[in-house]
Amino acid sequence: MASQNEVDDMIKRIQTSKGVQGLIIVDTEGIPIRTSMEHEVTLHYASLISQLIIHAKRVVRELDSSQELEQL
């Protein structure tokens, strides 16, 4: 497992990448645990991300029931 410093460094690299406008980290239930965006915007995108994950898992299951989509 990565240390807190390693996680912070990764987040900084992502945030400073060209084209990145914000960062949201959600838990497995889609609840935002870290964000660089305004609260309402974070909630909106977290909801969309959760829906995308549900649909992606369903597609993976339908394509090959022996496989499962894993979240990082």
XYZ file of N, CA and C in Angstrom:
216
model
N 0.844 -1.173 0.000
C 0.000 0.000 0.000
C 0.894 1.243 0.000
N 0.472 2.261 -0.732
C 1.244 3.496 -0.842
C 1.132 4.321 0.439
N 2.219 5.011 0.762
C 2.204 5.890 1.933
C 1.422 7.165 1.609
N 1.055 7.907 2.635
C 0.313 9.161 2.436
C 1.119 10.135 1.582
N 2.439 10.182 1.788
C 3.291 11.072 0.992
C 3.284 10.675 -0.476
N 3.319 9.372 -0.750
C 3.278 8.902 -2.134
C 1.949 9.259 -2.791
N 0.871 9.097 -2.047
C -0.457 9.451 -2.562
C -0.520 10.946 -2.842
N -0.041 11.755 -1.906
C -0.035 13.208 -2.096
C 0.783 13.601 -3.323
N 1.931 12.951 -3.520
C 2.770 13.235 -4.690
C 2.048 12.877 -5.987
N 1.360 11.731 -6.000
C 0.608 11.328 -7.194
C -0.492 12.333 -7.507
N -1.187 12.770 -6.467
C -2.275 13.736 -6.649
C -1.726 15.046 -7.205
N -0.601 15.509 -6.684
C 0.012 16.743 -7.185
C 0.402 16.603 -8.650
N 0.953 15.436 -9.028
C 1.331 15.217 -10.429
C 0.111 15.256 -11.335
N -0.966 14.635 -10.894
C -2.195 14.635 -11.691
C -2.732 16.056 -11.822
N -2.800 16.779 -10.715
C -3.373 18.123 -10.723
C -2.574 19.104 -11.569
N -1.272 18.886 -11.694
C -0.446 19.804 -12.476
C -0.297 19.369 -13.925
N -0.934 18.269 -14.296
C -0.886 17.809 -15.681
C -1.706 18.732 -16.570
N -1.238 18.913 -17.785
C -1.919 19.785 -18.744
C -3.355 19.306 -18.968
N -4.287 20.236 -18.906
C -5.686 19.931 -19.172
C -6.505 19.510 -17.966
N -5.858 19.227 -16.844
C -6.592 18.813 -15.644
C -7.200 20.054 -14.998
N -8.512 20.015 -14.819
C -9.215 21.157 -14.233
C -9.583 20.922 -12.774
N -9.568 19.682 -12.344
C -9.896 19.369 -10.965
C -9.696 17.896 -10.703
N -9.787 17.525 -9.440
C -9.560 16.142 -9.038
C -10.596 15.756 -7.994
N -11.184 14.579 -8.184
C -12.116 14.033 -7.200
C -11.721 12.585 -6.957
N -11.572 12.222 -5.705
C -11.330 10.829 -5.329
C -12.562 10.371 -4.569
N -13.146 9.262 -5.023
C -14.335 8.727 -4.368
C -14.020 7.357 -3.791
N -14.764 6.969 -2.750
C -14.592 5.633 -2.188
C -15.410 4.640 -3.014
N -15.432 3.390 -2.596
C -16.118 2.350 -3.368
C -17.622 2.555 -3.443
N -18.154 3.413 -2.587
C -19.587 3.702 -2.609
C -19.894 4.999 -3.348
N -18.865 5.612 -3.950
C -19.071 6.839 -4.706
C -19.092 8.099 -3.870
N -18.684 7.993 -2.618
C -18.663 9.160 -1.735
C -17.316 9.872 -1.893
N -17.351 11.162 -2.205
C -16.092 11.902 -2.368
C -15.303 11.942 -1.056
N -14.033 11.562 -1.136
C -13.192 11.600 0.057
C -12.090 12.649 -0.070
N -11.862 13.101 -1.296
C -10.873 14.160 -1.518
C -11.220 14.859 -2.820
N -11.116 16.185 -2.818
C -11.467 16.934 -4.016
C -10.737 18.264 -4.049
N -10.575 18.782 -5.246
C -10.012 20.119 -5.416
C -11.069 21.050 -6.012
N -12.300 20.563 -6.073
C -13.375 21.306 -6.721
C -14.396 21.792 -5.690
N -15.270 22.692 -6.140
C -16.331 23.183 -5.269
C -17.265 22.036 -4.882
N -17.909 22.178 -3.728
C -18.737 21.110 -3.163
C -19.821 20.626 -4.132
N -20.598 21.536 -4.687
C -21.696 21.148 -5.584
C -21.177 20.466 -6.842
N -20.085 20.967 -7.385
C -19.482 20.363 -8.581
C -18.969 18.968 -8.245
N -18.347 18.834 -7.088
C -17.849 17.530 -6.641
C -18.981 16.519 -6.540
N -20.079 16.904 -5.912
C -21.216 15.990 -5.763
C -21.785 15.593 -7.120
N -21.861 16.545 -8.035
C -22.386 16.260 -9.378
C -21.514 15.219 -10.088
N -20.208 15.460 -10.128
C -19.318 14.533 -10.823
C -19.194 13.196 -10.095
N -19.229 13.201 -8.779
C -19.177 11.942 -8.027
C -20.377 11.070 -8.373
N -21.530 11.692 -8.533
C -22.733 10.954 -8.924
C -22.565 10.356 -10.320
N -22.044 11.150 -11.244
C -21.823 10.654 -12.608
C -20.802 9.523 -12.629
N -19.741 9.663 -11.843
C -18.712 8.627 -11.775
C -19.307 7.325 -11.245
N -20.125 7.430 -10.213
C -20.757 6.239 -9.628
C -21.624 5.523 -10.654
N -22.389 6.288 -11.422
C -23.230 5.691 -12.462
C -22.378 5.026 -13.537
N -21.281 5.675 -13.923
C -20.383 5.109 -14.925
C -19.796 3.787 -14.439
N -19.396 3.725 -13.186
C -18.823 2.496 -12.626
C -19.846 1.367 -12.641
N -21.078 1.670 -12.260
C -22.140 0.656 -12.269
C -22.332 0.102 -13.675
N -22.401 0.987 -14.664
C -22.601 0.545 -16.051
C -21.386 -0.224 -16.576
N -20.189 0.234 -16.241
C -18.981 -0.450 -16.695
C -18.893 -1.857 -16.111
N -19.231 -2.009 -14.837
C -19.225 -3.340 -14.219
C -20.225 -4.256 -14.907
N -21.394 -3.713 -15.224
C -22.422 -4.506 -15.892
C -21.940 -4.964 -17.273
N -21.306 -4.074 -18.012
C -20.807 -4.419 -19.347
C -19.744 -5.504 -19.253
N -18.819 -5.364 -18.320
C -17.767 -6.371 -18.158
C -18.380 -7.721 -17.817
N -19.361 -7.733 -16.926
C -20.036 -8.984 -16.550
C -20.750 -9.602 -17.746
N -21.408 -8.769 -18.561
C -22.142 -9.280 -19.720
C -21.198 -9.826 -20.785
N -20.041 -9.205 -20.940
C -19.083 -9.665 -21.938
C -18.421 -10.972 -21.526
N -18.107 -11.092 -20.256
C -17.446 -12.296 -19.754
C -17.769 -12.427 -18.270
N -18.678 -13.305 -17.952
C -19.144 -13.436 -16.568
C -18.052 -13.909 -15.610
N -16.935 -14.412 -16.141
C -15.849 -14.848 -15.259
C -14.936 -13.683 -14.870
N -15.136 -12.525 -15.484
C -14.321 -11.344 -15.200
C -15.106 -10.343 -14.360
N -14.379 -9.522 -13.641
C -15.008 -8.486 -12.820
C -14.167 -7.221 -12.897
N -14.839 -6.082 -13.012
C -14.155 -4.796 -13.051
C -13.687 -4.433 -11.651
N -12.413 -4.081 -11.526
C -11.867 -3.696 -10.229
C -11.624 -2.202 -10.201
N -11.883 -1.598 -9.042
C -11.625 -0.180 -8.849
C -10.311 -0.005 -8.120
N -9.593 1.045 -8.462
C -8.343 1.352 -7.761
C -8.607 2.342 -6.670
